[in-house]
């Protein structure tokens, strides 16, 4: 076992103790306190790359466990959960979408913020259009993609645009941030309002343009184990692991801000 794996395993064991995951759940816990079995995580699309890596590290620290990600817009995921979709964990890109799950009585405990994210303007690599801020997005002929209002990245975009006093009519409203980013990568739009983390993950294809109004629309990311989780011990363990130092390092590397 490598030193990195050893450190990760120790962090997970400590996190399990904090989360109160005992070894009494024979279906999901081994004699050494590590969890096993499938853990299904419903996560905001902007968490795709980070949670894929965190899931792999969780599996390495918990032999016999398997993390399955379902990534989409937070509003869509919340609706799926409230309609009975089997899931163990929900990680949302905004408290509002998490609230729809907690208010429906589908959360096991109180959601905890594990990271924050901020918008940037995504443009083709090299910024050929010379976009320097939100005002440039309203220039004649500039095609812009943003997320739909019910999606966290869309709500944040509207807040930032209002703060800047920019009236913008997007050519497309996407159901998650990856959809908006894809429009830039495919050359279908000149710019999109997406998260800083998404631009960093796609840096080979796009460039991020920072703008000051983004500070008015920072999104908190809450996470919670779900009440009817098929693997309740695994759910609590994964939530604890996301808050651990190794997972927080992954999130920081991706561009997320600390909670």
mmCIF file of C-alpha atoms in Angstrom:
data_model
loop_
_atom_site.group_PDB
_atom_site.id
_atom_site.type_symbol
_atom_site.label_atom_id
_atom_site.label_comp_id
_atom_site.label_asym_id
_atom_site.label_seq_id
_atom_site.Cartn_x
_atom_site.Cartn_y
_atom_site.Cartn_z
ATOM 1 C CA UNK A 1 0.000 0.000 0.000
ATOM 2 C CA UNK A 2 1.382 3.416 -0.994
ATOM 3 C CA UNK A 3 1.827 6.236 1.494
ATOM 4 C CA UNK A 4 -0.914 8.193 -0.289
ATOM 5 C CA UNK A 5 -3.361 5.305 -0.009
ATOM 6 C CA UNK A 6 -2.454 4.797 3.648
ATOM 7 C CA UNK A 7 -3.095 8.459 4.428
ATOM 8 C CA UNK A 8 -6.403 8.325 2.555
ATOM 9 C CA UNK A 9 -7.507 5.193 4.385
ATOM 10 C CA UNK A 10 -6.657 6.711 7.769
ATOM 11 C CA UNK A 11 -8.620 9.854 6.881
ATOM 12 C CA UNK A 12 -11.658 7.790 5.921
ATOM 13 C CA UNK A 13 -11.567 5.751 9.142
ATOM 14 C CA UNK A 14 -11.419 8.980 11.166
ATOM 15 C CA UNK A 15 -14.250 10.465 9.103
ATOM 16 C CA UNK A 16 -16.399 7.413 9.716
ATOM 17 C CA UNK A 17 -15.941 7.794 13.430
ATOM 18 C CA UNK A 18 -17.040 11.421 13.236
ATOM 19 C CA UNK A 19 -20.069 10.500 11.151
ATOM 20 C CA UNK A 20 -21.084 7.795 13.599
ATOM 21 C CA UNK A 21 -20.891 4.940 11.122
ATOM 22 C CA UNK A 22 -20.640 1.873 13.309
ATOM 23 C CA UNK A 23 -19.882 -1.661 12.279
ATOM 24 C CA UNK A 24 -23.360 -2.789 13.253
ATOM 25 C CA UNK A 25 -24.721 -2.533 9.708
ATOM 26 C CA UNK A 26 -23.503 -5.923 8.448
ATOM 27 C CA UNK A 27 -24.886 -5.244 4.981
ATOM 28 C CA UNK A 28 -22.693 -2.181 4.453
ATOM 29 C CA UNK A 29 -19.844 -2.346 6.981
ATOM 30 C CA UNK A 30 -16.925 -4.670 7.439
ATOM 31 C CA UNK A 31 -15.432 -5.761 10.741
ATOM 32 C CA UNK A 32 -12.688 -3.125 10.384
ATOM 33 C CA UNK A 33 -15.234 -0.297 10.119
ATOM 34 C CA UNK A 34 -14.821 0.226 6.390
ATOM 35 C CA UNK A 35 -17.952 0.274 4.298
ATOM 36 C CA UNK A 36 -18.736 -2.037 1.411
ATOM 37 C CA UNK A 37 -21.370 -2.300 -1.262
ATOM 38 C CA UNK A 38 -22.711 0.097 -3.858
ATOM 39 C CA UNK A 39 -22.989 3.798 -3.046
ATOM 40 C CA UNK A 40 -25.109 5.770 -5.511
ATOM 41 C CA UNK A 41 -24.337 9.488 -5.541
ATOM 42 C CA UNK A 42 -26.587 12.026 -7.249
ATOM 43 C CA UNK A 43 -24.277 14.984 -7.935
ATOM 44 C CA UNK A 44 -24.522 18.329 -9.704
ATOM 45 C CA UNK A 45 -23.022 18.246 -13.204
ATOM 46 C CA UNK A 46 -20.257 20.665 -12.180
ATOM 47 C CA UNK A 47 -18.965 18.000 -9.768
ATOM 48 C CA UNK A 48 -18.442 15.402 -12.496
ATOM 49 C CA UNK A 49 -14.647 15.353 -12.666
ATOM 50 C CA UNK A 50 -14.031 15.976 -8.959
ATOM 51 C CA UNK A 51 -16.517 13.396 -7.711
ATOM 52 C CA UNK A 52 -15.277 10.822 -10.205
ATOM 53 C CA UNK A 53 -11.812 11.128 -8.669
ATOM 54 C CA UNK A 54 -13.146 11.303 -5.106
ATOM 55 C CA UNK A 55 -15.224 8.194 -5.791
ATOM 56 C CA UNK A 56 -12.157 6.307 -6.989
ATOM 57 C CA UNK A 57 -10.220 7.265 -3.868
ATOM 58 C CA UNK A 58 -13.169 6.303 -1.661
ATOM 59 C CA UNK A 59 -13.273 2.879 -3.321
ATOM 60 C CA UNK A 60 -9.523 2.446 -2.814
ATOM 61 C CA UNK A 61 -9.892 3.233 0.885
ATOM 62 C CA UNK A 62 -12.942 0.969 1.217
ATOM 63 C CA UNK A 63 -12.298 -2.317 -0.634
ATOM 64 C CA UNK A 64 -15.574 -3.865 -1.667
ATOM 65 C CA UNK A 65 -17.316 -0.547 -2.171
ATOM 66 C CA UNK A 66 -18.434 0.840 -5.538
ATOM 67 C CA UNK A 67 -19.387 4.466 -6.147
ATOM 68 C CA UNK A 68 -21.838 5.131 -8.970
ATOM 69 C CA UNK A 69 -22.380 8.733 -10.049
ATOM 70 C CA UNK A 70 -25.553 10.153 -11.527
ATOM 71 C CA UNK A 71 -24.689 13.689 -12.664
ATOM 72 C CA UNK A 72 -27.178 16.232 -13.963
ATOM 73 C CA UNK A 73 -28.631 19.622 -13.133
ATOM 74 C CA UNK A 74 -29.367 19.917 -9.410
ATOM 75 C CA UNK A 75 -33.037 20.691 -9.993
ATOM 76 C CA UNK A 76 -33.461 17.548 -12.079
ATOM 77 C CA UNK A 77 -31.686 15.406 -9.483
ATOM 78 C CA UNK A 78 -33.810 16.813 -6.662
ATOM 79 C CA UNK A 79 -36.953 15.956 -8.612
ATOM 80 C CA UNK A 80 -35.706 12.421 -9.244
ATOM 81 C CA UNK A 81 -35.019 11.903 -5.543
ATOM 82 C CA UNK A 82 -38.414 13.249 -4.502
ATOM 83 C CA UNK A 83 -40.061 10.942 -7.032
ATOM 84 C CA UNK A 84 -38.437 7.921 -5.402
ATOM 85 C CA UNK A 85 -35.296 7.315 -7.458
ATOM 86 C CA UNK A 86 -32.958 5.040 -5.433
ATOM 87 C CA UNK A 87 -29.964 7.041 -4.263
ATOM 88 C CA UNK A 88 -27.696 7.197 -1.241
ATOM 89 C CA UNK A 89 -26.259 10.723 -1.411
ATOM 90 C CA UNK A 90 -27.276 14.054 -2.916
ATOM 91 C CA UNK A 91 -24.712 16.786 -3.647
ATOM 92 C CA UNK A 92 -26.307 19.962 -4.971
ATOM 93 C CA UNK A 93 -24.814 23.043 -6.601
ATOM 94 C CA UNK A 94 -27.084 25.304 -4.563
ATOM 95 C CA UNK A 95 -28.999 25.259 -1.250
ATOM 96 C CA UNK A 96 -32.319 25.988 -2.995
ATOM 97 C CA UNK A 97 -32.353 22.660 -4.812
ATOM 98 C CA UNK A 98 -31.224 20.846 -1.683
ATOM 99 C CA UNK A 99 -34.125 22.471 0.178
ATOM 100 C CA UNK A 100 -36.645 20.775 -2.105
ATOM 101 C CA UNK A 101 -35.264 17.427 -0.935
ATOM 102 C CA UNK A 102 -35.062 18.269 2.769
ATOM 103 C CA UNK A 103 -38.513 19.861 2.817
ATOM 104 C CA UNK A 104 -39.929 16.688 1.279
ATOM 105 C CA UNK A 105 -38.452 14.730 4.192
ATOM 106 C CA UNK A 106 -35.969 12.827 2.037
ATOM 107 C CA UNK A 107 -32.723 13.846 3.760
ATOM 108 C CA UNK A 108 -31.059 11.893 6.564
ATOM 109 C CA UNK A 109 -29.773 14.712 8.720
ATOM 110 C CA UNK A 110 -28.804 18.292 7.968
ATOM 111 C CA UNK A 111 -27.028 19.106 4.680
ATOM 112 C CA UNK A 112 -23.479 20.397 5.060
ATOM 113 C CA UNK A 113 -21.727 22.806 2.685
ATOM 114 C CA UNK A 114 -18.525 21.200 1.399
ATOM 115 C CA UNK A 115 -17.430 23.728 -1.229
ATOM 116 C CA UNK A 116 -18.227 26.869 -3.171
ATOM 117 C CA UNK A 117 -18.064 27.775 -6.844
ATOM 118 C CA UNK A 118 -18.003 30.962 -8.874
ATOM 119 C CA UNK A 119 -18.981 31.880 -12.410
ATOM 120 C CA UNK A 120 -16.681 32.869 -15.262
ATOM 121 C CA UNK A 121 -17.296 33.554 -18.940
ATOM 122 C CA UNK A 122 -16.157 30.608 -21.030
ATOM 123 C CA UNK A 123 -14.873 31.538 -24.491
ATOM 124 C CA UNK A 124 -12.991 29.578 -27.158
ATOM 125 C CA UNK A 125 -9.340 28.992 -26.386
ATOM 126 C CA UNK A 126 -7.378 32.232 -26.833
ATOM 127 C CA UNK A 127 -10.496 34.415 -26.481
ATOM 128 C CA UNK A 128 -10.705 35.404 -30.172
ATOM 129 C CA UNK A 129 -13.667 37.704 -29.510
ATOM 130 C CA UNK A 130 -11.781 39.764 -26.961
ATOM 131 C CA UNK A 131 -14.378 39.290 -24.217
ATOM 132 C CA UNK A 132 -13.288 41.140 -21.071
ATOM 133 C CA UNK A 133 -16.483 41.159 -19.009
ATOM 134 C CA UNK A 134 -20.237 40.709 -18.933
ATOM 135 C CA UNK A 135 -20.931 43.868 -20.944
ATOM 136 C CA UNK A 136 -19.226 42.326 -23.970
ATOM 137 C CA UNK A 137 -21.816 39.545 -23.996
ATOM 138 C CA UNK A 138 -24.512 42.011 -25.006
ATOM 139 C CA UNK A 139 -22.661 43.207 -28.094
ATOM 140 C CA UNK A 140 -24.602 42.744 -31.355
ATOM 141 C CA UNK A 141 -24.003 39.373 -32.934
ATOM 142 C CA UNK A 142 -22.488 37.739 -29.833
ATOM 143 C CA UNK A 143 -24.162 34.384 -29.189
ATOM 144 C CA UNK A 144 -24.288 33.358 -25.527
ATOM 145 C CA UNK A 145 -25.384 30.203 -23.699
ATOM 146 C CA UNK A 146 -26.468 30.145 -20.061
ATOM 147 C CA UNK A 147 -28.223 27.620 -17.874
ATOM 148 C CA UNK A 148 -31.973 27.632 -17.358
ATOM 149 C CA UNK A 149 -33.187 29.690 -14.411
ATOM 150 C CA UNK A 150 -34.138 26.684 -12.272
ATOM 151 C CA UNK A 151 -30.596 25.309 -12.518
ATOM 152 C CA UNK A 152 -28.088 26.756 -10.004
ATOM 153 C CA UNK A 153 -25.717 28.025 -12.691
ATOM 154 C CA UNK A 154 -28.651 29.771 -14.370
ATOM 155 C CA UNK A 155 -29.843 31.433 -11.178
ATOM 156 C CA UNK A 156 -26.273 32.574 -10.467
ATOM 157 C CA UNK A 157 -25.918 33.915 -14.007
ATOM 158 C CA UNK A 158 -29.063 36.009 -13.673
ATOM 159 C CA UNK A 159 -27.850 37.387 -10.331
ATOM 160 C CA UNK A 160 -24.490 38.358 -11.830
ATOM 161 C CA UNK A 161 -26.056 39.919 -14.934
ATOM 162 C CA UNK A 162 -28.460 41.943 -12.808
ATOM 163 C CA UNK A 163 -25.576 43.107 -10.615
ATOM 164 C CA UNK A 164 -23.720 44.261 -13.729
ATOM 165 C CA UNK A 165 -26.804 45.897 -15.226
ATOM 166 C CA UNK A 166 -26.431 43.816 -18.377
ATOM 167 C CA UNK A 167 -29.528 42.868 -20.391
ATOM 168 C CA UNK A 168 -28.792 39.635 -22.185
ATOM 169 C CA UNK A 169 -30.891 37.392 -24.401
ATOM 170 C CA UNK A 170 -29.136 34.015 -24.639
ATOM 171 C CA UNK A 171 -29.520 31.917 -27.750
ATOM 172 C CA UNK A 172 -29.935 28.777 -25.636
ATOM 173 C CA UNK A 173 -30.898 27.838 -22.091
ATOM 174 C CA UNK A 174 -29.211 24.618 -21.006
ATOM 175 C CA UNK A 175 -30.355 22.148 -18.349
ATOM 176 C CA UNK A 176 -26.918 21.882 -16.740
ATOM 177 C CA UNK A 177 -23.585 23.667 -16.823
ATOM 178 C CA UNK A 178 -21.889 21.002 -18.939
ATOM 179 C CA UNK A 179 -24.474 21.605 -21.639
ATOM 180 C CA UNK A 180 -23.693 25.328 -21.688
ATOM 181 C CA UNK A 181 -19.958 24.640 -21.814
ATOM 182 C CA UNK A 182 -20.402 22.148 -24.656
ATOM 183 C CA UNK A 183 -21.955 24.867 -26.817
ATOM 184 C CA UNK A 184 -18.687 26.822 -26.604
ATOM 185 C CA UNK A 185 -16.532 23.772 -27.257
ATOM 186 C CA UNK A 186 -18.611 22.902 -30.327
ATOM 187 C CA UNK A 187 -18.442 26.453 -31.663
ATOM 188 C CA UNK A 188 -22.213 26.904 -31.491
ATOM 189 C CA UNK A 189 -21.942 30.011 -29.284
ATOM 190 C CA UNK A 190 -19.300 32.670 -28.695
ATOM 191 C CA UNK A 191 -19.455 32.489 -24.910
ATOM 192 C CA UNK A 192 -21.217 30.839 -21.978
ATOM 193 C CA UNK A 193 -21.621 31.611 -18.301
ATOM 194 C CA UNK A 194 -20.312 28.558 -16.465
ATOM 195 C CA UNK A 195 -18.392 27.709 -13.317
ATOM 196 C CA UNK A 196 -14.700 28.336 -12.872
ATOM 197 C CA UNK A 197 -14.213 24.621 -12.195
ATOM 198 C CA UNK A 198 -15.761 23.630 -15.520
ATOM 199 C CA UNK A 199 -13.434 25.927 -17.442
ATOM 200 C CA UNK A 200 -10.438 24.495 -15.613
ATOM 201 C CA UNK A 201 -11.538 20.950 -16.478
ATOM 202 C CA UNK A 202 -11.887 21.922 -20.177
ATOM 203 C CA UNK A 203 -8.826 24.194 -20.379
ATOM 204 C CA UNK A 204 -7.610 22.497 -23.543
ATOM 205 C CA UNK A 205 -10.623 23.862 -25.399
ATOM 206 C CA UNK A 206 -11.828 26.990 -23.605
ATOM 207 C CA UNK A 207 -10.549 30.027 -21.716
ATOM 208 C CA UNK A 208 -12.165 31.549 -18.655
ATOM 209 C CA UNK A 209 -12.742 35.280 -18.327
ATOM 210 C CA UNK A 210 -13.203 36.432 -14.730
ATOM 211 C CA UNK A 211 -15.563 39.304 -13.922
ATOM 212 C CA UNK A 212 -16.119 41.137 -10.608
ATOM 213 C CA UNK A 213 -19.886 40.622 -10.461
ATOM 214 C CA UNK A 214 -19.300 36.891 -10.016
ATOM 215 C CA UNK A 215 -18.554 37.611 -6.365
ATOM 216 C CA UNK A 216 -22.241 38.508 -5.965
ATOM 217 C CA UNK A 217 -23.330 35.048 -7.093
ATOM 218 C CA UNK A 218 -21.105 32.490 -5.370
ATOM 219 C CA UNK A 219 -22.855 29.120 -5.037
ATOM 220 C CA UNK A 220 -22.646 27.008 -1.887
ATOM 221 C CA UNK A 221 -22.551 23.237 -2.508
ATOM 222 C CA UNK A 222 -24.367 21.193 0.170
ATOM 223 C CA UNK A 223 -24.284 17.416 0.547
ATOM 224 C CA UNK A 224 -26.459 15.009 2.530
ATOM 225 C CA UNK A 225 -27.128 11.312 2.983
ATOM 226 C CA UNK A 226 -30.654 10.372 1.929
ATOM 227 C CA UNK A 227 -33.347 9.014 4.215
ATOM 228 C CA UNK A 228 -34.181 5.940 2.134
ATOM 229 C CA UNK A 229 -30.601 5.227 1.077
ATOM 230 C CA UNK A 230 -30.171 1.566 0.072
ATOM 231 C CA UNK A 231 -26.692 1.715 1.665
ATOM 232 C CA UNK A 232 -27.122 4.035 4.636
ATOM 233 C CA UNK A 233 -23.691 3.330 6.129
ATOM 234 C CA UNK A 234 -22.071 3.881 2.756
ATOM 235 C CA UNK A 235 -24.003 7.125 2.312
ATOM 236 C CA UNK A 236 -22.842 8.523 5.648
ATOM 237 C CA UNK A 237 -19.290 7.405 4.960
ATOM 238 C CA UNK A 238 -19.193 9.075 1.549
ATOM 239 C CA UNK A 239 -20.553 12.342 2.963
ATOM 240 C CA UNK A 240 -17.883 12.231 5.654
ATOM 241 C CA UNK A 241 -15.185 11.480 3.098
ATOM 242 C CA UNK A 242 -16.151 14.457 0.925
ATOM 243 C CA UNK A 243 -15.436 16.646 3.957
ATOM 244 C CA UNK A 244 -12.074 14.964 4.665
ATOM 245 C CA UNK A 245 -8.691 16.502 3.834
ATOM 246 C CA UNK A 246 -7.959 14.235 0.807
ATOM 247 C CA UNK A 247 -11.305 15.021 -0.834
ATOM 248 C CA UNK A 248 -11.053 18.716 -0.050
ATOM 249 C CA UNK A 249 -7.651 18.713 -1.747
ATOM 250 C CA UNK A 250 -9.238 17.250 -4.883
ATOM 251 C CA UNK A 251 -11.918 19.924 -4.853
ATOM 252 C CA UNK A 252 -9.385 22.713 -4.322
ATOM 253 C CA UNK A 253 -7.288 21.454 -7.229
ATOM 254 C CA UNK A 254 -10.403 21.566 -9.410
ATOM 255 C CA UNK A 255 -10.979 25.214 -8.486
ATOM 256 C CA UNK A 256 -13.624 24.941 -5.792
ATOM 257 C CA UNK A 257 -13.405 27.357 -2.886
ATOM 258 C CA UNK A 258 -13.347 26.100 0.687
ATOM 259 C CA UNK A 259 -16.660 26.259 2.568
#
